[in-house]
Amino acid sequence: MRCPFCHDLENRVVDSRLGKEGDAIRRRRHCERCGRRFTTYERVEDALPMVAKKDGRREPFERGKIVNGLKRACEKRPISVDTIEGIADTIERQLQEGGDREVTSQALGEAVMGALHDLDAVAYVRFASVYRSFRDVHEFMRELEDLIAKRRTGSGRRQGRRGGKRRSA
């Protein structure tokens, strides 16, 4: 392992232990040349699939793109960063467990929309408006009508008040 300070390759492991999440080994190293200590982590390489884009390109899965799309959709909504990270974690875990070598960008978009549909109607509509690339207002209105109909019939989760408690008048 190359020292990040002097770039020498001669160093020794002083301490090894399991990382906080249990998914990595944390190693403290001592550089023989400059005497400084640094930390390295050893992890299992994630076997995430390639993403097949609509235009035929293929690129590695990037969790950050899912998180950024969720953050944009949830902007100024009462949704915590932890909730957004949790959705991204769930999607990433499903990809790992699925074992597929390739996933379509459409399947990823649908997974995000499914999570947002159950979480927050406004965030769902925001994401859908970008993801589905509506050609006109009528397509957008049909999506809204479908969402409202699903919520009325109970197939979509109902939204509660922000604080979770009703206020008496």
Short mmCIF file of C-alpha atoms in Angstrom, two decimals:
data_model
loop_
_atom_site.label_atom_id
_atom_site.label_comp_id
_atom_site.label_asym_id
_atom_site.label_seq_id
_atom_site.Cartn_x
_atom_site.Cartn_y
_atom_site.Cartn_z
CA MET A 1 0.00 0.00 0.00
CA ARG A 2 1.41 3.39 -1.02
CA CYS A 3 1.84 5.97 1.78
CA PRO A 4 -0.44 8.98 1.08
CA PHE A 5 2.20 11.36 2.51
CA CYS A 6 5.55 10.31 1.00
CA HIS A 7 4.25 7.78 -1.59
CA ASP A 8 6.66 5.07 -0.43
CA LEU A 9 5.50 1.46 -0.68
CA GLU A 10 7.22 0.22 2.50
CA ASN A 11 4.79 0.19 5.42
CA ARG A 12 3.51 -2.21 8.03
CA VAL A 13 0.11 -2.94 9.50
CA VAL A 14 -0.04 -1.80 13.14
CA ASP A 15 -3.69 -2.66 13.88
CA SER A 16 -6.56 -4.45 12.11
CA ARG A 17 -10.21 -4.54 13.16
CA LEU A 18 -13.68 -4.88 11.75
CA GLY A 19 -15.19 -1.59 10.53
CA LYS A 20 -18.22 0.02 12.20
CA GLU A 21 -20.75 -1.47 9.78
CA GLY A 22 -19.10 -4.88 9.70
CA ASP A 23 -18.60 -4.67 5.95
CA ALA A 24 -14.93 -3.69 5.92
CA ILE A 25 -11.62 -4.30 7.65
CA ARG A 26 -9.97 -1.15 8.99
CA ARG A 27 -6.17 -1.24 9.02
CA ARG A 28 -3.83 1.28 10.67
CA ARG A 29 -0.52 1.39 8.85
CA HIS A 30 2.88 2.86 9.70
CA CYS A 31 5.11 4.13 6.89
CA GLU A 32 8.71 2.91 7.31
CA ARG A 33 10.12 5.88 5.39
CA CYS A 34 8.36 8.97 6.84
CA GLY A 35 7.05 7.43 10.08
CA ARG A 36 3.49 8.70 9.63
CA ARG A 37 0.40 6.59 10.19
CA PHE A 38 -2.59 6.23 7.91
CA THR A 39 -5.76 4.16 7.69
CA THR A 40 -6.89 1.87 4.90
CA TYR A 41 -10.12 -0.10 4.45
CA GLU A 42 -10.54 -3.46 2.78
CA ARG A 43 -14.02 -4.19 1.37
CA VAL A 44 -15.69 -6.80 -0.78
CA GLU A 45 -16.17 -5.38 -4.24
CA ASP A 46 -19.85 -4.83 -4.96
CA ALA A 47 -21.14 -6.75 -7.95
CA LEU A 48 -23.54 -4.14 -9.28
CA PRO A 49 -24.94 -4.44 -12.79
CA MET A 50 -24.31 -2.22 -15.77
CA VAL A 51 -27.11 0.20 -16.65
CA ALA A 52 -28.49 -0.03 -20.20
CA LYS A 53 -29.55 3.47 -21.27
CA LYS A 54 -32.38 4.27 -23.69
CA ASP A 55 -29.90 5.28 -26.40
CA GLY A 56 -28.10 1.92 -26.22
CA ARG A 57 -25.11 3.05 -24.15
CA ARG A 58 -24.07 1.04 -21.11
CA GLU A 59 -22.50 2.52 -18.01
CA PRO A 60 -21.73 1.35 -14.47
CA PHE A 61 -24.47 1.77 -11.87
CA GLU A 62 -23.96 4.99 -9.90
CA ARG A 63 -25.80 5.22 -6.60
CA GLY A 64 -25.17 8.98 -6.58
CA LYS A 65 -27.46 9.44 -9.59
CA ILE A 66 -30.33 7.77 -7.73
CA VAL A 67 -29.70 9.94 -4.64
CA ASN A 68 -29.48 13.15 -6.70
CA GLY A 69 -32.73 12.38 -8.52
CA LEU A 70 -34.46 11.67 -5.22
CA LYS A 71 -33.09 14.86 -3.66
CA ARG A 72 -34.37 16.95 -6.56
CA ALA A 73 -37.81 15.36 -6.38
CA CYS A 74 -37.99 15.74 -2.59
CA GLU A 75 -36.69 19.30 -2.46
CA LYS A 76 -38.67 21.45 0.02
CA ARG A 77 -40.69 18.42 1.11
CA PRO A 78 -40.74 17.04 4.68
CA ILE A 79 -38.49 14.13 3.72
CA SER A 80 -35.22 13.53 5.55
CA VAL A 81 -31.88 12.80 3.92
CA ASP A 82 -31.90 9.52 5.85
CA THR A 83 -35.13 8.52 4.11
CA ILE A 84 -33.63 9.38 0.71
CA GLU A 85 -30.48 7.39 1.54
CA GLY A 86 -32.67 4.50 2.71
CA ILE A 87 -34.50 4.39 -0.63
CA ALA A 88 -31.17 4.39 -2.50
CA ASP A 89 -29.88 1.64 -0.17
CA THR A 90 -32.96 -0.48 -0.85
CA ILE A 91 -32.65 -0.11 -4.63
CA GLU A 92 -28.91 -0.88 -4.50
CA ARG A 93 -29.50 -3.92 -2.27
CA GLN A 94 -32.18 -5.23 -4.67
CA LEU A 95 -29.71 -4.92 -7.54
CA GLN A 96 -27.02 -6.79 -5.59
CA GLU A 97 -29.42 -9.54 -4.55
CA GLY A 98 -30.88 -9.82 -8.06
CA GLY A 99 -27.51 -10.85 -9.44
CA ASP A 100 -28.29 -9.54 -12.93
CA ARG A 101 -25.35 -8.34 -15.00
CA GLU A 102 -27.43 -5.58 -16.57
CA VAL A 103 -30.46 -3.47 -15.64
CA THR A 104 -32.31 -0.94 -17.78
CA SER A 105 -32.46 2.71 -16.80
CA GLN A 106 -36.24 2.29 -17.18
CA ALA A 107 -36.31 -0.38 -14.44
CA LEU A 108 -34.31 1.91 -12.14
CA GLY A 109 -36.66 4.81 -12.82
CA GLU A 110 -39.68 2.63 -12.08
CA ALA A 111 -38.10 1.49 -8.80
CA VAL A 112 -37.58 5.12 -7.75
CA MET A 113 -41.12 6.04 -8.79
CA GLY A 114 -42.52 3.12 -6.79
CA ALA A 115 -40.71 4.26 -3.66
CA LEU A 116 -41.79 7.88 -4.14
CA HIS A 117 -45.39 6.87 -4.86
CA ASP A 118 -45.59 5.30 -1.40
CA LEU A 119 -43.69 8.15 0.27
CA ASP A 120 -44.90 11.52 -1.02
CA ALA A 121 -47.31 12.41 -3.85
CA VAL A 122 -45.61 15.72 -4.69
CA ALA A 123 -42.15 14.13 -4.91
CA TYR A 124 -43.63 11.35 -7.04
CA VAL A 125 -45.16 13.82 -9.52
CA ARG A 126 -41.94 15.84 -9.68
CA PHE A 127 -39.88 12.75 -10.45
CA ALA A 128 -42.46 11.42 -12.92
CA SER A 129 -42.56 14.73 -14.79
CA VAL A 130 -38.84 14.46 -15.54
CA TYR A 131 -38.56 10.68 -15.84
CA ARG A 132 -41.60 10.12 -18.06
CA SER A 133 -40.86 13.15 -20.29
CA PHE A 134 -44.51 14.07 -20.78
CA ARG A 135 -45.15 15.43 -24.26
CA ASP A 136 -47.95 17.73 -23.16
CA VAL A 137 -50.11 18.84 -20.25
CA HIS A 138 -52.73 16.17 -21.01
CA GLU A 139 -50.26 13.32 -20.39
CA PHE A 140 -49.21 15.00 -17.17
CA MET A 141 -52.85 15.39 -16.08
CA ARG A 142 -53.54 11.70 -16.82
CA GLU A 143 -50.67 10.75 -14.51
CA LEU A 144 -52.08 13.00 -11.77
CA GLU A 145 -55.56 11.53 -12.23
CA ASP A 146 -54.17 8.00 -11.95
CA LEU A 147 -52.32 8.95 -8.77
CA ILE A 148 -55.45 10.51 -7.23
CA ALA A 149 -57.59 7.50 -8.18
CA LYS A 150 -55.09 5.07 -6.61
CA ARG A 151 -55.00 7.08 -3.41
CA ARG A 152 -58.80 7.20 -3.22
CA THR A 153 -59.15 3.44 -3.65
CA GLY A 154 -56.49 2.84 -1.03
CA SER A 155 -53.88 1.26 -3.30
CA GLY A 156 -51.54 4.16 -2.55
CA ARG A 157 -50.40 5.09 0.96
CA ARG A 158 -52.26 8.07 2.37
CA GLN A 159 -50.35 11.12 3.47
CA GLY A 160 -50.58 12.15 7.11
CA ARG A 161 -49.97 15.55 8.57
CA ARG A 162 -46.41 16.73 8.98
CA GLY A 163 -46.20 16.28 12.72
CA GLY A 164 -48.28 13.13 12.73
CA LYS A 165 -50.87 14.63 15.14
CA ARG A 166 -54.16 16.24 14.31
CA ARG A 167 -54.72 19.72 15.59
CA SER A 168 -57.97 20.55 17.29
CA ALA A 169 -59.77 23.71 16.19
#
